[in-house]
mmCIF file of C-alpha atoms in Angstrom:
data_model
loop_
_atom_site.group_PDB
_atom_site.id
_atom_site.type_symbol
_atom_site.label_atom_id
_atom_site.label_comp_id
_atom_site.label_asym_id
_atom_site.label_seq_id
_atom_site.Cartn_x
_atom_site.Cartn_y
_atom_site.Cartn_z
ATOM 1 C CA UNK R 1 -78.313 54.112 41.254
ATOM 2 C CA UNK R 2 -77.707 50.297 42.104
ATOM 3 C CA UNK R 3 -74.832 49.092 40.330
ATOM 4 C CA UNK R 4 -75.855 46.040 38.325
ATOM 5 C CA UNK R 5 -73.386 42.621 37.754
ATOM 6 C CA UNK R 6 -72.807 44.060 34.390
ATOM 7 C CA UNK R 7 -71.247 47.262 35.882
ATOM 8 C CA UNK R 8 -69.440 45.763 38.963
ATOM 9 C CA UNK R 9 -67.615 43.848 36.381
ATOM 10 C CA UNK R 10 -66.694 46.173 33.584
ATOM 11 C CA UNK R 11 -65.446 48.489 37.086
ATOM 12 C CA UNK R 12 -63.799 45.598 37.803
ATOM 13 C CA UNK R 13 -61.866 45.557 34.412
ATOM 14 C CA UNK R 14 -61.255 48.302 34.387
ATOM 15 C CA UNK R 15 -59.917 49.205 37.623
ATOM 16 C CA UNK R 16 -57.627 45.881 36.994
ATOM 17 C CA UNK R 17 -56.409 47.241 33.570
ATOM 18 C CA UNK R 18 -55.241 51.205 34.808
ATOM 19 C CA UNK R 19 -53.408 49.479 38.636
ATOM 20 C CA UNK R 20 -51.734 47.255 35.902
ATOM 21 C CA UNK R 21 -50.130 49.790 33.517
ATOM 22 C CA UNK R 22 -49.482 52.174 36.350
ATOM 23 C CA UNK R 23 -47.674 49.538 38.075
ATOM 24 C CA UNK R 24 -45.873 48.814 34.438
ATOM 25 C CA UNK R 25 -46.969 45.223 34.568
ATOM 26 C CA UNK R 26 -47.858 43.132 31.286
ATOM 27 C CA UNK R 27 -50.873 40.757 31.771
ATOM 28 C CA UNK R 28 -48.328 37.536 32.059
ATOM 29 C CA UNK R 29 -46.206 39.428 34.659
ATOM 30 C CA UNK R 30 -49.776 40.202 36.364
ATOM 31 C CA UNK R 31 -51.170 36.611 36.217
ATOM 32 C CA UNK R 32 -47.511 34.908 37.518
ATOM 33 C CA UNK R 33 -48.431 37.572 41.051
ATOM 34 C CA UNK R 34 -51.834 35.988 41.055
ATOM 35 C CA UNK R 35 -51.043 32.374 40.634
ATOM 36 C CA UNK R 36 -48.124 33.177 43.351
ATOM 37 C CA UNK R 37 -50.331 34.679 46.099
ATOM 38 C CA UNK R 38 -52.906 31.677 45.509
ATOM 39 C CA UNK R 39 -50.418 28.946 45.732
ATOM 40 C CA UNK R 40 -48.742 30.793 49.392
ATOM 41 C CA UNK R 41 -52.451 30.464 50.213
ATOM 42 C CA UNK R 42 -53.078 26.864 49.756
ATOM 43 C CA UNK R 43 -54.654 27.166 46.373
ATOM 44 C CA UNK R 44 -53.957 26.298 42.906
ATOM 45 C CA UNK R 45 -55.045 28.705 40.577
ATOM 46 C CA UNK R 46 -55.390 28.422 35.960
ATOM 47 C CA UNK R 47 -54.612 32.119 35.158
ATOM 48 C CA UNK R 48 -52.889 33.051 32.006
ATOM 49 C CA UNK R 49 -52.222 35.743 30.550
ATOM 50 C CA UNK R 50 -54.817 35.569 27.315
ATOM 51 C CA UNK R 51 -57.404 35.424 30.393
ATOM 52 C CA UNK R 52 -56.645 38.388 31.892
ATOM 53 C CA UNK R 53 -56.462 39.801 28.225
ATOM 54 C CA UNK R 54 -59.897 38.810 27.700
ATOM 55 C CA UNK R 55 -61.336 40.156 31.053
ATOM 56 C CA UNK R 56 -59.645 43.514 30.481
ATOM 57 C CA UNK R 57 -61.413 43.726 27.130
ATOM 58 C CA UNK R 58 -65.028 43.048 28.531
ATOM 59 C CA UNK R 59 -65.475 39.280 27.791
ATOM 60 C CA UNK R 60 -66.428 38.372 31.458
ATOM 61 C CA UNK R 61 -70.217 38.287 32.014
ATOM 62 C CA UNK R 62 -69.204 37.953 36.018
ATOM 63 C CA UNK R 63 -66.717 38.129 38.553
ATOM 64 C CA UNK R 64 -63.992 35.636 37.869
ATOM 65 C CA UNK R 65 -62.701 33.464 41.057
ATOM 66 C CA UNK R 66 -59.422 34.268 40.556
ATOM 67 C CA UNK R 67 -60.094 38.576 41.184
ATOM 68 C CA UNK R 68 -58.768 38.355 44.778
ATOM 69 C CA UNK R 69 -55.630 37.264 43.667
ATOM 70 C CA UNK R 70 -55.299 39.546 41.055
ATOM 71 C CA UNK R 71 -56.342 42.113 43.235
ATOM 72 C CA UNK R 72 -53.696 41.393 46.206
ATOM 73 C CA UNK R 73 -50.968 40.759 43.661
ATOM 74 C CA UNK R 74 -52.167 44.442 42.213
ATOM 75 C CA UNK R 75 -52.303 46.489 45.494
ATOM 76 C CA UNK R 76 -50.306 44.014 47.950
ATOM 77 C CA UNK R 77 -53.572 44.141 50.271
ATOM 78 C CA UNK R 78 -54.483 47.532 49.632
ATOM 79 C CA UNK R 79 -56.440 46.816 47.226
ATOM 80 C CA UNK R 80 -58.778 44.005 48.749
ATOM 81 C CA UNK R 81 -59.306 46.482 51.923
ATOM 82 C CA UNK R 82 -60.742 48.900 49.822
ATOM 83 C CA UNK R 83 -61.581 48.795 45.864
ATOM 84 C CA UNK R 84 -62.043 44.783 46.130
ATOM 85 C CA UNK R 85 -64.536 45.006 49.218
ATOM 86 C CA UNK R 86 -67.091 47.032 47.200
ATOM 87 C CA UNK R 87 -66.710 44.289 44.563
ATOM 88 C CA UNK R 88 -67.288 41.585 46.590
ATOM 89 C CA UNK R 89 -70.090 42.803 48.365
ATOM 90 C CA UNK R 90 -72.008 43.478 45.755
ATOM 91 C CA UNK R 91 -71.147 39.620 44.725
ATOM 92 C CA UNK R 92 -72.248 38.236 47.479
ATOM 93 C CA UNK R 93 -76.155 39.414 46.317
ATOM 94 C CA UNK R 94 -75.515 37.067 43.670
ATOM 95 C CA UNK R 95 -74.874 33.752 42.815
ATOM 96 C CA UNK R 96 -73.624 31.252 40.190
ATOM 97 C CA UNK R 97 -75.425 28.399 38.249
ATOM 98 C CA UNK R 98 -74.278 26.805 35.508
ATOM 99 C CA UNK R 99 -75.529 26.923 32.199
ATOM 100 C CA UNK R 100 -76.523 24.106 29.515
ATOM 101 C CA UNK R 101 -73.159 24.497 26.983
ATOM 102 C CA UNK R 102 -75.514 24.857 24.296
ATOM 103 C CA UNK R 103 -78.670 26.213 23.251
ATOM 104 C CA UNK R 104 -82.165 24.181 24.424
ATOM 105 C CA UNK R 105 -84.131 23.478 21.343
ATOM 106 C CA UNK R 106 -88.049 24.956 21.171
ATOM 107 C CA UNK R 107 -87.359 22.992 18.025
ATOM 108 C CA UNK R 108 -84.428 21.641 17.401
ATOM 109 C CA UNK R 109 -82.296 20.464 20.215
ATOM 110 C CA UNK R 110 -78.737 21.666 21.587
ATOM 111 C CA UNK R 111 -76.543 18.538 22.741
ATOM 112 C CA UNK R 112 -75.022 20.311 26.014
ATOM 113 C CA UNK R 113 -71.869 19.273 25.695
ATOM 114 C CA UNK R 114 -68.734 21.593 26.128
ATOM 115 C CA UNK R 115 -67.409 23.360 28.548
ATOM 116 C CA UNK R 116 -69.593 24.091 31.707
ATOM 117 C CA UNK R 117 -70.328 28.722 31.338
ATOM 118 C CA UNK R 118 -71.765 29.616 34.974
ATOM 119 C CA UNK R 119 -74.191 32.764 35.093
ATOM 120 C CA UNK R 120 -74.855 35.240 37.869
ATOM 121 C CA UNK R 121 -78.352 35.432 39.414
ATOM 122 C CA UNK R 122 -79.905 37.253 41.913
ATOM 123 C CA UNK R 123 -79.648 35.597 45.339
ATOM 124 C CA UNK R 124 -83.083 36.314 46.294
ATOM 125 C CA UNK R 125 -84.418 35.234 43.339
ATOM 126 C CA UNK R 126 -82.179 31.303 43.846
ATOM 127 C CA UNK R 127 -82.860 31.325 47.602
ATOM 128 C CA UNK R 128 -86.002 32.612 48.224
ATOM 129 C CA UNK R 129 -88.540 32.841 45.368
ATOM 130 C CA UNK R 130 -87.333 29.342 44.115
ATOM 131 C CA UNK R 131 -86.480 28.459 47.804
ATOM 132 C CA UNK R 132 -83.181 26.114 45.534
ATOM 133 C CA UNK R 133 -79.595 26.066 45.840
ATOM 134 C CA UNK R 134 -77.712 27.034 42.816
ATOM 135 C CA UNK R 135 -76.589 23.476 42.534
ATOM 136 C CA UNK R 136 -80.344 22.056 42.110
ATOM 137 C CA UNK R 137 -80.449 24.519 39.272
ATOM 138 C CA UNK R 138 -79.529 24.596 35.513
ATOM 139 C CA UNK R 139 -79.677 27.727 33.086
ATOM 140 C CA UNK R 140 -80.748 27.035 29.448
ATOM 141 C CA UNK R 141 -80.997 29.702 26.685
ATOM 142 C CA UNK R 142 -84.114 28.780 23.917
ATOM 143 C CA UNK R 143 -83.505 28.887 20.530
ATOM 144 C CA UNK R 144 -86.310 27.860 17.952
ATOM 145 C CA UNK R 145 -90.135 28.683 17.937
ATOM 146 C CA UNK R 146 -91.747 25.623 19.033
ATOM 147 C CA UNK R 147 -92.827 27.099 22.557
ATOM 148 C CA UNK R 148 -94.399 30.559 21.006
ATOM 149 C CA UNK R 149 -95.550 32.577 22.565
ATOM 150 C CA UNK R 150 -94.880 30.916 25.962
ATOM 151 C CA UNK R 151 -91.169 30.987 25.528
ATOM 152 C CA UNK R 152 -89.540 32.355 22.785
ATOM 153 C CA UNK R 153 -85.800 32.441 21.084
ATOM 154 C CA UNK R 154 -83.389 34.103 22.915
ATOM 155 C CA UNK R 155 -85.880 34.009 26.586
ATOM 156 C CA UNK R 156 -83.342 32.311 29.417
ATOM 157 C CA UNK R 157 -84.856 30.095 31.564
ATOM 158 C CA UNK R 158 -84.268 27.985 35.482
ATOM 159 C CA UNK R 159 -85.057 24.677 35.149
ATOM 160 C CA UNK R 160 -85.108 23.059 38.448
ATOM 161 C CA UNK R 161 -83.380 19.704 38.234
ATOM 162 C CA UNK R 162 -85.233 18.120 41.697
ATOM 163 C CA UNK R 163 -88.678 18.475 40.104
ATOM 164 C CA UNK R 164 -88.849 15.721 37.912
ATOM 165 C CA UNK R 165 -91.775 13.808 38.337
ATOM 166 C CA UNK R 166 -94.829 14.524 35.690
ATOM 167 C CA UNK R 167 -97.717 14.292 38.982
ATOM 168 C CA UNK R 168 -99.108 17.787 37.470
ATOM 169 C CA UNK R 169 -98.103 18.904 34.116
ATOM 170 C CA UNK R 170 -96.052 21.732 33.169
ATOM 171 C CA UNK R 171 -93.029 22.919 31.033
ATOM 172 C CA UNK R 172 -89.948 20.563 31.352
ATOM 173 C CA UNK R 173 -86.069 20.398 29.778
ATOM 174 C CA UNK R 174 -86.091 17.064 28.891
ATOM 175 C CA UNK R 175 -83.709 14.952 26.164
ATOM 176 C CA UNK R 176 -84.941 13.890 22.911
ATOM 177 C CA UNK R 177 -82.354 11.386 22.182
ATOM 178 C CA UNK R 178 -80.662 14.076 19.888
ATOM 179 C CA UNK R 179 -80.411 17.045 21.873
ATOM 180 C CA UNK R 180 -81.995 19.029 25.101
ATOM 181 C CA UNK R 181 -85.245 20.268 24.341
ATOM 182 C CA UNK R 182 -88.482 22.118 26.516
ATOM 183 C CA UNK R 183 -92.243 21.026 25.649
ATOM 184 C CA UNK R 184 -95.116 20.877 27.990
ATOM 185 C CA UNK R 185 -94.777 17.390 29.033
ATOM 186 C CA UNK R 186 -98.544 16.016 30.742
ATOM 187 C CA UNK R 187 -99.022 12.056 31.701
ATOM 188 C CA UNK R 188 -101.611 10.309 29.750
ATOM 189 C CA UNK R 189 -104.088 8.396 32.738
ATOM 190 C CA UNK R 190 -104.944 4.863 32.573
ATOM 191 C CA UNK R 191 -102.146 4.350 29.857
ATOM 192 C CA UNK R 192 -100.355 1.131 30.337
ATOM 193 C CA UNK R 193 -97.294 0.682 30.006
ATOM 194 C CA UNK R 194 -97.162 4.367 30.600
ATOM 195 C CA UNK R 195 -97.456 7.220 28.055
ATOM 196 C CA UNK R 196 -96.536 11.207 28.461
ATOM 197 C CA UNK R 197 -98.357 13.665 25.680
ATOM 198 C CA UNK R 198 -95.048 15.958 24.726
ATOM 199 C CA UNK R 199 -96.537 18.771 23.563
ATOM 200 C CA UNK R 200 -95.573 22.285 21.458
ATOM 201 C CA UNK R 201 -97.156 25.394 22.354
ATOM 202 C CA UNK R 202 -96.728 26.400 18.612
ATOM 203 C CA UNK R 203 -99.950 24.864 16.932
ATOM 204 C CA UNK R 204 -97.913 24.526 13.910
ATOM 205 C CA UNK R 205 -95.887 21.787 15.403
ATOM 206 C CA UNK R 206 -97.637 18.369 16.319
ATOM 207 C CA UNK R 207 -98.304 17.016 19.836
ATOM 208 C CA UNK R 208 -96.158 13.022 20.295
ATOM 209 C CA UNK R 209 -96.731 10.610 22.227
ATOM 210 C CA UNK R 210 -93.971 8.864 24.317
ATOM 211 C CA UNK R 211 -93.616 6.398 26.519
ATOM 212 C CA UNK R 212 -93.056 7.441 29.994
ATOM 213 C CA UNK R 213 -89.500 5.017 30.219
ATOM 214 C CA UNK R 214 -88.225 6.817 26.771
ATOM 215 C CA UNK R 215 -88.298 10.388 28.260
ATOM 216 C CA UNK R 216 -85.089 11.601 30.249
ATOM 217 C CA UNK R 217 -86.138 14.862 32.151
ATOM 218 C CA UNK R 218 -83.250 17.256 32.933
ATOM 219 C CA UNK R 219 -86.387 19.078 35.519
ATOM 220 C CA UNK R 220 -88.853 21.898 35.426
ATOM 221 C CA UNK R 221 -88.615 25.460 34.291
ATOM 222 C CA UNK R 222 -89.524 27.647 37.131
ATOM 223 C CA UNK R 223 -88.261 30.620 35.669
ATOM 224 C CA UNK R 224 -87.476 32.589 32.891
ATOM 225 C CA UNK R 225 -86.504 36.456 31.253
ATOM 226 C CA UNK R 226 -86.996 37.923 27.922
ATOM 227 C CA UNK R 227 -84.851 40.668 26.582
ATOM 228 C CA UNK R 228 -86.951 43.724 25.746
#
């Protein structure tokens, strides 16, 4: 059976957690090897202990960039030419995108500030279906009901940030002035100045008008998953 991200990671965990405690290491002890190693090789690394804690416990959602150093500082090499390989193979089918900080509204907004999360996706998927870069991408989670049944709370979506430009109407992630939301967004011909119809694919919720100037569009969604 193909090992998922999931897996490779909770392997990876775990596999960190038992070379530790045979080696009779705590997690600072472990993390002061890592940041050494990095720093011989030209890098400088933010690795405490409380984040090794964490990824020992499950936290991590994907591969962390520090888990080469961790892993030479664990097996002095040995480690990275065999165990670490099989890890980073598998990581190099995927790929990282960052991820709106906070919820996208399907009704109320999420601001998007905070920290900047990254989240795996298949390369194939980012390179070839969507023929984008991770960087032309953003993730957003939906919260709210506002887009039933098209997109519903909880569904994660790609918005691709080059497509912009309302020439045929779709679904866009687009500010409100208060927070990030997604609505069908479709020009309005022969309005002047400019108009866009923003529209909810709830019936219960009422189709606005906007002027094209007022609308900031974060890009298209050109993807998305629902948990089953």
């Amino acid at each position: 059976m193909r090992q998922t991200e999931t897996d490779y990671v909770q392997n990876m965990a775990n596999f960190f957690r038992e070379e530790r405690i045979k080696l009779g290491w705590s997690t600072k002890e472990l993390a002061e090897a890592a940041r050494a190693i990095a720093m011989r090789e030209g890098r400088s690394i933010s690795l405490s202990q409380q984040t090794i804690s964490a990824f020992e416990q499950g936290k991590a959602k994907r591969a962390p960039s520090w888990a080469q150093y961790v892993a030479s500082a664990l097996g002095n090499g040995a480690l990275a030419a065999k165990e670490f390989e099989s890890f980073e193979e598998i990581g190099q089918r995927s790929v990282l995108v960052e991820c709106l900080p906070t919820y996208a509204g399907a009704g109320g907004g999420g601001t998007g500030e905070g920290d900047v999360p990254q989240v795996s996706f298949s390369r194939d998927l980012v390179e070839y279906e969507l023929r984008a870069t991770p960087a032309d991408l953003v993730a957003i989670q939906i919260e709210g009901n506002s887009m039933d049944p098209d997109f519903q709370s909880g569904d994660q979506l790609l918005v691709d940030k080059r497509k912009r430009t309302l020439a045929q109407p779709g679904a866009f992630c687009l500010w409100d002035g208060d927070g990030y939301v997604v609505k069908y967004l479709e020009k309005i011909p022969g309005s002047e100045p400019q108009k866009v119809r923003v529209i909810s694919r709830n019936e219960i919720f009422s189709t606005s008008e906007r002027l094209a100037e007022e609308i900031s569009i974060l890009g298209r969604v050109v993807w998305f998953a629902r948990r089953v």
